[in-house]
Coordinates of C-alpha atoms in Angstrom, one line a residue:
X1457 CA 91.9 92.6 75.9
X1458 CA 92.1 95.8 78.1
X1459 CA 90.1 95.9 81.3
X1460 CA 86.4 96.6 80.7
X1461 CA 86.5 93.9 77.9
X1462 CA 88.0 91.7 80.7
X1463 CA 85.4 92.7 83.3
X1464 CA 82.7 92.1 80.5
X1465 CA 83.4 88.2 80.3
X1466 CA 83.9 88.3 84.0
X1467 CA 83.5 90.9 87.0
X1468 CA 80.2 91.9 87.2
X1469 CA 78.0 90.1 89.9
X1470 CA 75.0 91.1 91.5
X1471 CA 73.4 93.0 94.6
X1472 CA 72.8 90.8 97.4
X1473 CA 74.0 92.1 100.6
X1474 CA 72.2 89.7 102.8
X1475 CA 72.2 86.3 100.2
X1476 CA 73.9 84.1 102.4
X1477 CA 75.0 84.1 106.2
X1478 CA 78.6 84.2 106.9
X1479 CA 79.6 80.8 106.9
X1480 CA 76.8 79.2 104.4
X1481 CA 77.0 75.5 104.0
X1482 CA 77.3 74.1 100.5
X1483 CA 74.5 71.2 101.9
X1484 CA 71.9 73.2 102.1
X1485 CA 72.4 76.6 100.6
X1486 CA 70.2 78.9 101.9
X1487 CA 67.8 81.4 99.8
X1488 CA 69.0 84.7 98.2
X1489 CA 68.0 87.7 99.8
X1490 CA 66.0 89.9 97.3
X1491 CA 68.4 93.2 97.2
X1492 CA 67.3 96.4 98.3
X1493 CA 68.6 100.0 98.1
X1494 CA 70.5 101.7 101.0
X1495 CA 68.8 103.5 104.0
X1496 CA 70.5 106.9 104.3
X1497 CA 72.0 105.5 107.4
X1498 CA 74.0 108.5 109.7
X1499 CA 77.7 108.5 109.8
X1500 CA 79.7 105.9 111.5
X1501 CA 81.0 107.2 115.4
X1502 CA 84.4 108.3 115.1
X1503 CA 87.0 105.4 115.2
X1504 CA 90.7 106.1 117.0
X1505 CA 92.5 104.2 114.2
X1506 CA 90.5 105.8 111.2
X1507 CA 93.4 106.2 108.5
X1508 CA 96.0 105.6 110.8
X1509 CA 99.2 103.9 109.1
X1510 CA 101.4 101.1 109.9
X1511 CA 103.8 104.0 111.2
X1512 CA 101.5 104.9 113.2
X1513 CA 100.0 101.9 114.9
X1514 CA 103.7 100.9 115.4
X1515 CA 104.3 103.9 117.1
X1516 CA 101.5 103.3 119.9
X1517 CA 102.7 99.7 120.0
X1518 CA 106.1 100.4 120.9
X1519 CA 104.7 103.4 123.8
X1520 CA 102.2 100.9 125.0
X1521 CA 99.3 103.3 124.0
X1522 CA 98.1 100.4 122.3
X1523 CA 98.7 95.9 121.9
X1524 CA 98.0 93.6 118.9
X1525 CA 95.2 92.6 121.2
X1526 CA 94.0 95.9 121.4
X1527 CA 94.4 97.0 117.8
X1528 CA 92.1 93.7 116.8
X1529 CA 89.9 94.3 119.2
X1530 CA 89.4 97.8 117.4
X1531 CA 89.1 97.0 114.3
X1532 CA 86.9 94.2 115.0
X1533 CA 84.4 96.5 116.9
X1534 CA 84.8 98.9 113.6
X1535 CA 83.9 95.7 111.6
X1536 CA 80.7 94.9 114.0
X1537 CA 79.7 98.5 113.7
X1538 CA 80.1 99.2 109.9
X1539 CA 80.5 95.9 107.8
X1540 CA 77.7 94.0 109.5
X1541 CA 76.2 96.5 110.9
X1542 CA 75.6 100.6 110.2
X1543 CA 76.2 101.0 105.9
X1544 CA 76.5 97.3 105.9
X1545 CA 79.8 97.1 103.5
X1546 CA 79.5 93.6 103.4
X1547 CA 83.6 93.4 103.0
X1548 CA 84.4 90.9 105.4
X1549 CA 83.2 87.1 104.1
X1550 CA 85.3 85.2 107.2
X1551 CA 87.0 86.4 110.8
X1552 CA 90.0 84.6 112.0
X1553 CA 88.3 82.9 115.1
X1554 CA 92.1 82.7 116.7
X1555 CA 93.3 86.2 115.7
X1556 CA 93.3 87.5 120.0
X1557 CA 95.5 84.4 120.5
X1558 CA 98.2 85.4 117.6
X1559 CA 98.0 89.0 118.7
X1560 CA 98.9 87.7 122.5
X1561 CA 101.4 85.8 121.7
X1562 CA 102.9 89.1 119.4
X1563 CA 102.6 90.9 122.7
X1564 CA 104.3 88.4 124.3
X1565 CA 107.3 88.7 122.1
X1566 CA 107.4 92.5 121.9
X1567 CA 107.3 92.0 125.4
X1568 CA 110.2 90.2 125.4
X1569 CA 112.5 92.5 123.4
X1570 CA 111.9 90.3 119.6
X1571 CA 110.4 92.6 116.9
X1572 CA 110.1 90.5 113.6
X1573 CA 110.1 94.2 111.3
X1574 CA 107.8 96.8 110.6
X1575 CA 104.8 94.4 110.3
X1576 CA 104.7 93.3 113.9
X1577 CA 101.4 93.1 115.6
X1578 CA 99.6 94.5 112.7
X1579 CA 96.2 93.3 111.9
X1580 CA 95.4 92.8 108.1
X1581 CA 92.8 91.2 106.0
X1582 CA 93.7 89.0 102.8
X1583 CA 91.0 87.8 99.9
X1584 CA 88.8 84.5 100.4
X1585 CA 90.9 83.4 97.2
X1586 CA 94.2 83.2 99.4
X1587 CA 94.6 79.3 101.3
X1588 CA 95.0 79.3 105.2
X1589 CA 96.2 76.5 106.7
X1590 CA 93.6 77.9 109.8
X1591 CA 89.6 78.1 111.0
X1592 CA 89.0 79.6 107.8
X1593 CA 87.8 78.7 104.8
X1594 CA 89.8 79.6 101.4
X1595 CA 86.4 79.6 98.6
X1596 CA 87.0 82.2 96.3
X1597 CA 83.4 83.2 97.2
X1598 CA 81.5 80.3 95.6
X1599 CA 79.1 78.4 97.4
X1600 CA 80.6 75.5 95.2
X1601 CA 83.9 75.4 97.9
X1602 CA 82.1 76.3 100.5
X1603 CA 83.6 74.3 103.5
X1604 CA 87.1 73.9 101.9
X1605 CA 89.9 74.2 104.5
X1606 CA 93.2 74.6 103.1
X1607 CA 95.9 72.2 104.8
X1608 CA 98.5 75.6 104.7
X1609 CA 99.1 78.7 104.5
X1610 CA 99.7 79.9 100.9
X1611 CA 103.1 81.5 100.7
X1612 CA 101.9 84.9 100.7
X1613 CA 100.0 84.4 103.7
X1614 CA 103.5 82.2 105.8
X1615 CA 105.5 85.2 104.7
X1616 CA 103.0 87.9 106.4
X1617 CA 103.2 85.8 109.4
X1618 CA 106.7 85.5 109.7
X1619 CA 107.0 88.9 109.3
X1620 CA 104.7 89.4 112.7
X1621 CA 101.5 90.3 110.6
X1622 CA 98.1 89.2 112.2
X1623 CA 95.4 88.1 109.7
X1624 CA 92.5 89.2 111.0
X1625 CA 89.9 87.5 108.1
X1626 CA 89.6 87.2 104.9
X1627 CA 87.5 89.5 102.2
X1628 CA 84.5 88.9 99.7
X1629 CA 85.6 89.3 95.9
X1630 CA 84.1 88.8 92.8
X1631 CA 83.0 84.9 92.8
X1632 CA 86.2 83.3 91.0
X1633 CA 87.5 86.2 91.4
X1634 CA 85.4 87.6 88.6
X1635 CA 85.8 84.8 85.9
X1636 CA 82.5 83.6 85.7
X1637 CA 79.8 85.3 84.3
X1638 CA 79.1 87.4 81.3
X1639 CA 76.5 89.4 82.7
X1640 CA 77.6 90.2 86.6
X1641 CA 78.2 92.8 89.3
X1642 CA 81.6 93.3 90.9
X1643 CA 81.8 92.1 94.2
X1644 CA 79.2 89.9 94.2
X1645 CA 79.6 86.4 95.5
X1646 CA 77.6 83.3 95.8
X1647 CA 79.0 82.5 99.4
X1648 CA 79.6 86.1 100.4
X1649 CA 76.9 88.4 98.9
X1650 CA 77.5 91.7 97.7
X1651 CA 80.4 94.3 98.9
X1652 CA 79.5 98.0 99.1
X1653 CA 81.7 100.8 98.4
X1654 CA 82.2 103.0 101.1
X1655 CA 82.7 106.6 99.8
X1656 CA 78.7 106.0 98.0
X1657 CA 77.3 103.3 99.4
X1658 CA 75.2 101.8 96.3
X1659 CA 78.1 102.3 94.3
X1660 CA 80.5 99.8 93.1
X1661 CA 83.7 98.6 95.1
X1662 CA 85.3 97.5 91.8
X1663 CA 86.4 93.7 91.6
X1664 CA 87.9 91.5 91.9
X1665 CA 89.8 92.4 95.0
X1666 CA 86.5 94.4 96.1
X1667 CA 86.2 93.5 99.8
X1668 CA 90.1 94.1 100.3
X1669 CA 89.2 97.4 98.6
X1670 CA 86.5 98.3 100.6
X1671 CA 88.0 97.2 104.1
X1672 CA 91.0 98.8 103.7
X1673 CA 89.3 102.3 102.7
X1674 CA 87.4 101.8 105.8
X1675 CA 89.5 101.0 108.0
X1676 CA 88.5 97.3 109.2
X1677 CA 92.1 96.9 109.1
X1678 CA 95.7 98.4 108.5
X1679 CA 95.9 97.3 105.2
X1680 CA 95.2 94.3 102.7
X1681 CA 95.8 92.2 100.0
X1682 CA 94.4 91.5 96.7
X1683 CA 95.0 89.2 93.9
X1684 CA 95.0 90.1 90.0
X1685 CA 94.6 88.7 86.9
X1686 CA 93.9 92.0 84.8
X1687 CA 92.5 94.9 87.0
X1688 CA 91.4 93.4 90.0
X1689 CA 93.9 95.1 92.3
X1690 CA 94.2 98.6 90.5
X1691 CA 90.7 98.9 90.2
X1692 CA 89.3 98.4 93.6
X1693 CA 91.9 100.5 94.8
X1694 CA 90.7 103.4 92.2
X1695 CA 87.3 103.0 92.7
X1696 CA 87.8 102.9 96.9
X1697 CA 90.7 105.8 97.3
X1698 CA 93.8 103.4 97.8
X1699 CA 96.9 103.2 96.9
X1700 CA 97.1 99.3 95.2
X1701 CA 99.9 97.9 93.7
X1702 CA 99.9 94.7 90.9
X1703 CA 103.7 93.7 91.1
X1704 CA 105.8 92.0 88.0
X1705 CA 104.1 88.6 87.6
X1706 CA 107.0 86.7 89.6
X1707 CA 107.5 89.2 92.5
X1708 CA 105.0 87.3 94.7
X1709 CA 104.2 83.5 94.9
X1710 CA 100.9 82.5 93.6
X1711 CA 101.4 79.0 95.5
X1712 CA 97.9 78.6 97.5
X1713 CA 96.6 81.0 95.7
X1714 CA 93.1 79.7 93.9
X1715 CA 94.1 80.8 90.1
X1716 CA 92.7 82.1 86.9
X1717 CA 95.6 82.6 85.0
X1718 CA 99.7 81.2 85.2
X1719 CA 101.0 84.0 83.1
X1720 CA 99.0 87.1 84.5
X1721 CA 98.5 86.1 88.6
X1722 CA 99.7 88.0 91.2
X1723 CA 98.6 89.3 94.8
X1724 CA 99.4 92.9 95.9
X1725 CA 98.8 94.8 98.4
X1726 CA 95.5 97.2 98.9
X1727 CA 96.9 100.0 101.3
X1728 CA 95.8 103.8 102.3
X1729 CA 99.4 105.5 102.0
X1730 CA 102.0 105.0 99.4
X1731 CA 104.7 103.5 102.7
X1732 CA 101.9 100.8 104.1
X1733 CA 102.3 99.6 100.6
X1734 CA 105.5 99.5 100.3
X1735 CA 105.7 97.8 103.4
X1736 CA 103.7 94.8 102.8
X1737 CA 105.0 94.4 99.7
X1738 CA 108.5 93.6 101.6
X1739 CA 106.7 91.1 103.5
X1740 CA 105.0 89.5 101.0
X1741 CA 107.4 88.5 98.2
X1742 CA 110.3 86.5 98.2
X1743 CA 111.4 83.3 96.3
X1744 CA 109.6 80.1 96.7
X1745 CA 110.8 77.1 95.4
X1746 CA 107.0 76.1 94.5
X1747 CA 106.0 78.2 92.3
X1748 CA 109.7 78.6 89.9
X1749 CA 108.9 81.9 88.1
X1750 CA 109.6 83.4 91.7
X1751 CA 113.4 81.7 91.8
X1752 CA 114.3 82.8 88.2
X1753 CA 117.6 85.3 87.7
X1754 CA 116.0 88.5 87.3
X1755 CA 113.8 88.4 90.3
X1756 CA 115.5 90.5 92.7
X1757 CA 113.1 90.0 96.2
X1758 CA 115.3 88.7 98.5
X1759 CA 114.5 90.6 101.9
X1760 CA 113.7 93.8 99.9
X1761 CA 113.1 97.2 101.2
X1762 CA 110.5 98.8 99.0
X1763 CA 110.5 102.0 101.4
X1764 CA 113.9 102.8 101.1
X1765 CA 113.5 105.6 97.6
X1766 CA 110.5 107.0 99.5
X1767 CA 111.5 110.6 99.3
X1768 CA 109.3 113.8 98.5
X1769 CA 111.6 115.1 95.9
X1770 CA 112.1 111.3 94.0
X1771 CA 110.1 113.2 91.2
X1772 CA 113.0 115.8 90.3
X1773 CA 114.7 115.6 86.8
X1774 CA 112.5 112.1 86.0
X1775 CA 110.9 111.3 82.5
X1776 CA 107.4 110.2 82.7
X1777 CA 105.0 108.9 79.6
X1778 CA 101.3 109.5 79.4
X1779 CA 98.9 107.7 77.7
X1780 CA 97.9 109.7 74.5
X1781 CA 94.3 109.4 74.3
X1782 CA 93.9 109.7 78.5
X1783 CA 95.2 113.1 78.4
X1784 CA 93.2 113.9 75.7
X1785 CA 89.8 112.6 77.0
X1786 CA 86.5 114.9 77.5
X1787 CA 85.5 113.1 81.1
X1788 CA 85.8 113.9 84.0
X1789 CA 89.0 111.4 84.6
X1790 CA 90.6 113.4 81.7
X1791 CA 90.1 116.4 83.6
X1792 CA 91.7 115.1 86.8
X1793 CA 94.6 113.4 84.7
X1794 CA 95.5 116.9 83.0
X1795 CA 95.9 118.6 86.7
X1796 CA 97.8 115.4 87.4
X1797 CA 100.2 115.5 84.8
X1798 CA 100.7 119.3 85.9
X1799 CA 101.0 118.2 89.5
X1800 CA 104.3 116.1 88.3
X1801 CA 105.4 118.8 86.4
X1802 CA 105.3 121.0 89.2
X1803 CA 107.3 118.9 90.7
X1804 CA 110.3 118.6 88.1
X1805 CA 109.0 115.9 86.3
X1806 CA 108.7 116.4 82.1
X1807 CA 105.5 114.0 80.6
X1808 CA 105.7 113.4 77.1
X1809 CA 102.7 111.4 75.1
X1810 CA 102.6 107.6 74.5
X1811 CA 100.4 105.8 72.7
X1812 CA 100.4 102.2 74.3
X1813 CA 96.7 101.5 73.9
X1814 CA 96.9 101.7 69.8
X1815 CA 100.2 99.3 69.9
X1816 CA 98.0 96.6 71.8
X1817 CA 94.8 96.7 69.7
X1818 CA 96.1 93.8 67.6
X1819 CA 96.1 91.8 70.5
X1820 CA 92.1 91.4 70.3
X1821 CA 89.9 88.7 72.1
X1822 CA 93.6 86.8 72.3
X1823 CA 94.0 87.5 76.2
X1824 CA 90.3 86.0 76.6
X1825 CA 91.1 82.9 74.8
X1826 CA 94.6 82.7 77.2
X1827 CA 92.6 82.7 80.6
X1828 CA 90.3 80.1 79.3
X1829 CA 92.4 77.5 79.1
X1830 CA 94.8 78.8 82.0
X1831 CA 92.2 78.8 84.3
X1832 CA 90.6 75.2 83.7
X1833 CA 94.3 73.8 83.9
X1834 CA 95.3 76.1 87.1
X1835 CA 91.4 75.3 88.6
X1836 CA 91.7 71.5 88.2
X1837 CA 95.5 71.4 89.5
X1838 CA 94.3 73.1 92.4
X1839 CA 91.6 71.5 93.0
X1840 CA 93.0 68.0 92.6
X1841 CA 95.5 68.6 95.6
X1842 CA 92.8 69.8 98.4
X1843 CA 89.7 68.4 100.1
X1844 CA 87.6 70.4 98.4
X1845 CA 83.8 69.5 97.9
X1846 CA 84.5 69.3 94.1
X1847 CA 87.0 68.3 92.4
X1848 CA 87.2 70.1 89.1
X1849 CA 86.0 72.5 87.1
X1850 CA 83.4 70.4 85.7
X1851 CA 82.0 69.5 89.0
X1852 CA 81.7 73.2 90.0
X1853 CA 79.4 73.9 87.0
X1854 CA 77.3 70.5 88.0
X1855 CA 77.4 72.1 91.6
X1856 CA 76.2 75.7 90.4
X1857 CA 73.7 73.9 88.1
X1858 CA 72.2 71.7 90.9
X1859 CA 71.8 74.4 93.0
X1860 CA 71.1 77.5 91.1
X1861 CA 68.5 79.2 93.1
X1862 CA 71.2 80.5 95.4
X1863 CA 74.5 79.8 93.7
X1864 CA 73.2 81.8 90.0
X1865 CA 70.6 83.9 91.5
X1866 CA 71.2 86.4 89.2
X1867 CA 73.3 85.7 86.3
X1868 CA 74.9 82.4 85.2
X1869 CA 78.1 80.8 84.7
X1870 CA 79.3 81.1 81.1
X1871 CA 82.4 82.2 81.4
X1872 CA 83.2 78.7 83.5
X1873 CA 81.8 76.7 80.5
X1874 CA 83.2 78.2 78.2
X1875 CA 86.6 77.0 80.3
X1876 CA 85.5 73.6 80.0
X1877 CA 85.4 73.4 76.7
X1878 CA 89.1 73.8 76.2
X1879 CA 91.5 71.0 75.2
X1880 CA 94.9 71.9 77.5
X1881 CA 97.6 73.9 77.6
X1882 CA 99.3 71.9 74.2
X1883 CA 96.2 73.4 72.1
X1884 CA 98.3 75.1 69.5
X1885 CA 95.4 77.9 69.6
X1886 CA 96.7 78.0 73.0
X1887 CA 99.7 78.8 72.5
X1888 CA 99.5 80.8 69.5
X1889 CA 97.1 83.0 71.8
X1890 CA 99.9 83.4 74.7
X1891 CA 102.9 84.4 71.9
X1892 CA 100.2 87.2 71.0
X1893 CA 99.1 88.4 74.1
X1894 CA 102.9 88.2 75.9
X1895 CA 104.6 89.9 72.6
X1896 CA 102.8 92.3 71.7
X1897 CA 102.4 93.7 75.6
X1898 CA 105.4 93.6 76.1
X1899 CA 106.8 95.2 73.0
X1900 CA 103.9 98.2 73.6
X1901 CA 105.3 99.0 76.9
X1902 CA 109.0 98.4 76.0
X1903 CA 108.7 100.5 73.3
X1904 CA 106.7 103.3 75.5
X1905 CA 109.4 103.1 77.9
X1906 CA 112.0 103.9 75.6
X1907 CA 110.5 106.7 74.4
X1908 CA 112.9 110.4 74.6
X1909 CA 115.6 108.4 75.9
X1910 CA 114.0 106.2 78.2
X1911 CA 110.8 106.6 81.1
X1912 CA 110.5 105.9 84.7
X1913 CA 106.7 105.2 84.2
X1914 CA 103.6 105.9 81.6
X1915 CA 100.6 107.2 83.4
X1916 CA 97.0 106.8 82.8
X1917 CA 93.8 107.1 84.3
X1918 CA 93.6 103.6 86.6
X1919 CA 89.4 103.5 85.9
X1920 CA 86.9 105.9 85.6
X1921 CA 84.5 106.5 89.0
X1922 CA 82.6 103.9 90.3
X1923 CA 79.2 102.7 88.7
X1924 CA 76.0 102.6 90.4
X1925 CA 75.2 98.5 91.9
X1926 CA 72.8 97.4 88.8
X1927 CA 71.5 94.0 88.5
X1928 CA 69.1 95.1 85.3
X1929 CA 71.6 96.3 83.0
X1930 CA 75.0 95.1 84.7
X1931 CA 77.8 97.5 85.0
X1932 CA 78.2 100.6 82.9
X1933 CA 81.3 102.4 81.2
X1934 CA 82.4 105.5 83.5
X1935 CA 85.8 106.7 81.6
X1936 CA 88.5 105.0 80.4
X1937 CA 90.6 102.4 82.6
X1938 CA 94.5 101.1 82.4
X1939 CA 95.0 97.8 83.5
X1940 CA 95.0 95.9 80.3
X1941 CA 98.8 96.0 79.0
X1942 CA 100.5 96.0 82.4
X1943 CA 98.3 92.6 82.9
X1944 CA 98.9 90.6 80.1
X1945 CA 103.0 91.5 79.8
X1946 CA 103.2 91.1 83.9
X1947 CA 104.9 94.2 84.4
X1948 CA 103.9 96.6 87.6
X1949 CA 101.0 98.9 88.2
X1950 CA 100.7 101.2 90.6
X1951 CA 97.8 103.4 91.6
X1952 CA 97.0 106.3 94.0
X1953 CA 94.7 108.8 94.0
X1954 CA 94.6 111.4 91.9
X1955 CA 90.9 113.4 92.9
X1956 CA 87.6 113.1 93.6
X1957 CA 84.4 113.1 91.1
X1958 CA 81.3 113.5 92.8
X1959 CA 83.0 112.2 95.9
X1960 CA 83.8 108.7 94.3
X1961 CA 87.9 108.7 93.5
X1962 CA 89.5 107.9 90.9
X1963 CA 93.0 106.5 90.5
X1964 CA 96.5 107.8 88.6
X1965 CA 98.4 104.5 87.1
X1966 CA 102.0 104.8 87.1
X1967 CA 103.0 101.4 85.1
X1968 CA 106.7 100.6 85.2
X1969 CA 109.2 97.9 83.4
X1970 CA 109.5 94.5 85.4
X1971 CA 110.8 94.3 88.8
X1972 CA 110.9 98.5 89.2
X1973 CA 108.6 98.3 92.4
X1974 CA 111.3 100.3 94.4
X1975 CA 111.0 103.1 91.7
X1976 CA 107.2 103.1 91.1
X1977 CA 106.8 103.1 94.7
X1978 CA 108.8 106.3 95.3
X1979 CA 107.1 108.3 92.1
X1980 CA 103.7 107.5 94.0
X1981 CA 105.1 108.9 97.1
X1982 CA 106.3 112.1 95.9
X1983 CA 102.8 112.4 93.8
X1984 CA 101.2 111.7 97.1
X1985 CA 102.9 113.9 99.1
X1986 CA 102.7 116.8 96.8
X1987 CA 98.9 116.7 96.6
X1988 CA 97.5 114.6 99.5
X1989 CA 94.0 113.2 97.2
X1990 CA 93.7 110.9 99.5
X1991 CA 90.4 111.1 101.7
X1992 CA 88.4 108.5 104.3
X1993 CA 84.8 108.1 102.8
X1994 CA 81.8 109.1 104.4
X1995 CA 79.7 106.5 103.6
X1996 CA 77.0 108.3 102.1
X1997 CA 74.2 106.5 100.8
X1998 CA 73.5 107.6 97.1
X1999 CA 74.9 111.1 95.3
X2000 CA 73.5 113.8 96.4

């Protein structure tokens, strides 16, 4: 199903900035905060590392400008200021209590002449869906797993470590990361309340990845990371002005990782610049012996540089695809994608029309069906191997039941019953669902692809602006989005942004074949760096 049929079954949750302190106990829940609209609040105070990049902070790291220490302690007054205080983003769900310690001992080793690479000393936030062998909790935002301690790191998280990376916290997200509720708000959590999107603040921050959307456009940090299933990185980072990136389903361990789907997981990361991106992507992937599809033959992450086709010119003499009815569409995200599309041509790019969209019609409610039974399989393997205060799936819907003033304040959990009801991954409906979804994906965009001799990338429009926060009526169509068939065949997405609507961004997809991260990476950056979209929001607190 393409996105917004996704985010129907799933990523809509509801407006409670203030439901539930920071670290709410699962014993004794407490009540929900009746939500209220924003107070036109005045601008933040200026912040020394607003938009800075990795580049950047690296620069006054090595010149002694500036310590790890020092660049947490920043962003950690930023967070005080703005998340829990000022617009009240609500981004953050959990602060590493031991993040000055890491950071020292960084120091200590910059001080000592050992640099571990370009992530060294750098503060970043990863999603509340991610484990940490640490302080802090790994819940996916449900009051449910509230208390849960993972006994390590998840992969993604050991490899940002290694690689010198300090994680600062972890971010609120859609609860399960959206796969809940039929009737929801994105980033809205039981355990975390609701995420606000900083450009407008009663707008929005897209989910699932919403908090890592909304702290890296902020600046609570250098840059993020988000998980996917279908939409959940691209979108946020539409809807909040960032460049995200969903790698090929394989690039990036999903071991620790609290799942929906086997077939269509990933994390990626949530940056402000086309390079940070890159950069964390080298960090983050990598084979692990735990989680096979990351071992196989055609994965090539092995120590990759994904900065090293960064060039402004890397759109010269390149064929590019666009999605048909996009370019034709009569909103406003069809008017920014046509002055895109001149943008690359400008450029010495040529765009020719694809029609990928009408190829994966056929593929219907299949993809729905597929995460069903993937993700009371993935849940209840999970589950099984951790201390968790329930066990399986089953005894999350019991939890949510017996305590539904503050775990289903607002809308209910049918998405996770309708899980339950499956009968395992041998289900011949099952697996006449996956050969659906998987073939006809990935023979939409193979074909595409090969269109006038072969593509580097389609384009599309990643989602239309952000929607008003609206517990009534739920979220609300704003333009058409791109997610869907680079989800369900696990092949990359990038997004950037392309313009402004309003002052809300929106987001230009460039969807490549499977392990082209290098490539996609370096048509964003010359896109980028031709038009420079890319702005810091100013937290205003409605339109207008």
């Amino acid at each position: 199903m393409q996105r917004r049929q996704f985010l129907q079954h799933g990523t809509q949750a509801a407006l409670a900035s203030a439901l539930l302190p920071l670290a709410a106990s699962a014993a004794a829940p407490a009540s929900p905060t009746p939500p209220a609209t924003p107070d036109a609040t005045p601008a933040p105070s200026p912040f020394a590392l607003s938009e800075l990049t990795i580049s950047d902070l690296q620069a006054q790291l090595a010149s002694g400008k500036a310590t790890s220490r020092s660049l947490c302690q920043q962003y950690l007054a930023r967070i005080a200021a703005i998340d829990k205080g000022g617009p009240g983003l609500n981004a953050i769900i959990e602060l590493n209590p031991d993040a000055l310690t890491i950071a020292d001992g960084l120091d200590k080793e910059r001080k000592a002449g050992k640099l571990r690479g370009p992530l060294h000393g750098i503060p970043v936030l990863i999603k509340d869906n991610i484990d940490t062998g640490d302080k802090m909790q790994t819940t996916a935002g449900a009051l449910a797993m509230a208390g849960h301690h993972a006994a390590q790191d998840a992969f993604v998280a050991k490899q940002l470590r290694q690689a010198g990376a300090i994680i600062l916290g972890k971010t609120n997200l859609s609860e399960w990361a959206n796969f809940r509720s039929t009737h929801s708000v994105s980033g809205w959590s039981s355990r975390g309340g609701q995420t606000h999107n900083p450009h407008v603040i009663d707008r929005t921050p897209s989910g699932s990845s919403a908090g890592s959307g909304a702290a890296a456009a902020a600046s609570l940090c250098a840059a993020a990371v988000g998980t996917e299933t279908n939409g959940s990185i691209v979108s946020p980072s539409s809807c909040n002005g960032l460049v995200g990136l969903k790698p090929t389903v394989g690039l990036v361990s999903r071991t620790g990782i609290i799942p929906i789907s086997a077939t269509q997981d990933t994390a990626g990361p949530m940056a402000r610049c086309v390079r940070d991106a890159a950069l964390m992507l080298g960090a983050m992937a990598g084979p692990d012996p735990a989680d096979t599809i990351t071992v196989s033959a055609k994965n090539p992450a092995k120590a990759a540089d994904y900065t090293r086709l960064l060039r402004p010119d890397a759109l010269k003499g390149q064929k590019l695809g666009v999605e048909k009815g996009h370019l034709a569409s009569q909103t406003i995200g069809g008017e920014l994608l046509r002055k895109a599309v001149a943008d690359l041509k400008a450029q010495g790019a040529t765009v020719t029309e694809v029609d990928v969209h009408a190829a994966t019609q056929p593929i219907g409610e299949a993809e729905f069906d597929v995460l069903l039974y993937e993700f009371k399989d993935g849940l209840n393997k999970y589950l099984a191997g951790t201390k968790a205060p329930v066990k399986t799936l089953a005894e999350v819907i019991a939890f949510n039941k017996a305590h539904a003033a503050q775990a289903m304040p607002y809308f209910q959990q049918e998405i996770l019953e309708m899980a339950e009801k499956t009968d395992g991954l041998g289900s011949e409906k099952y697996k006449a669902a996956l050969r659906k979804v998987v073939d006809t994906s990935r023979a939409a965009l193979d074909a595409a692809l090969k269109t006038d001799g072969g593509l580097a990338a389609i384009l599309g429009i990643t989602t239309g602006p952000a929607a008003c926060i609206d517990l009534v009526n739920g979220e609300y169509d704003t333009g058409p989005g791109y997610s869907g068939a680079a989800a369900m065949a696990g092949y990359p997405h990038l997004t950037l942004p392309m313009g402004y609507i309003h002052g809300l961004p929106v987001g230009l997809s460039f969807v490549g074949a499977p392990y082209r991260e290098a490539e996609l990476l370096a048509l964003g950056y010359a896109y980028e760096q031709a038009t420079k979209h890319r702005k810091a929001p100013d937290f205003k607190a409605v339109i207008g």
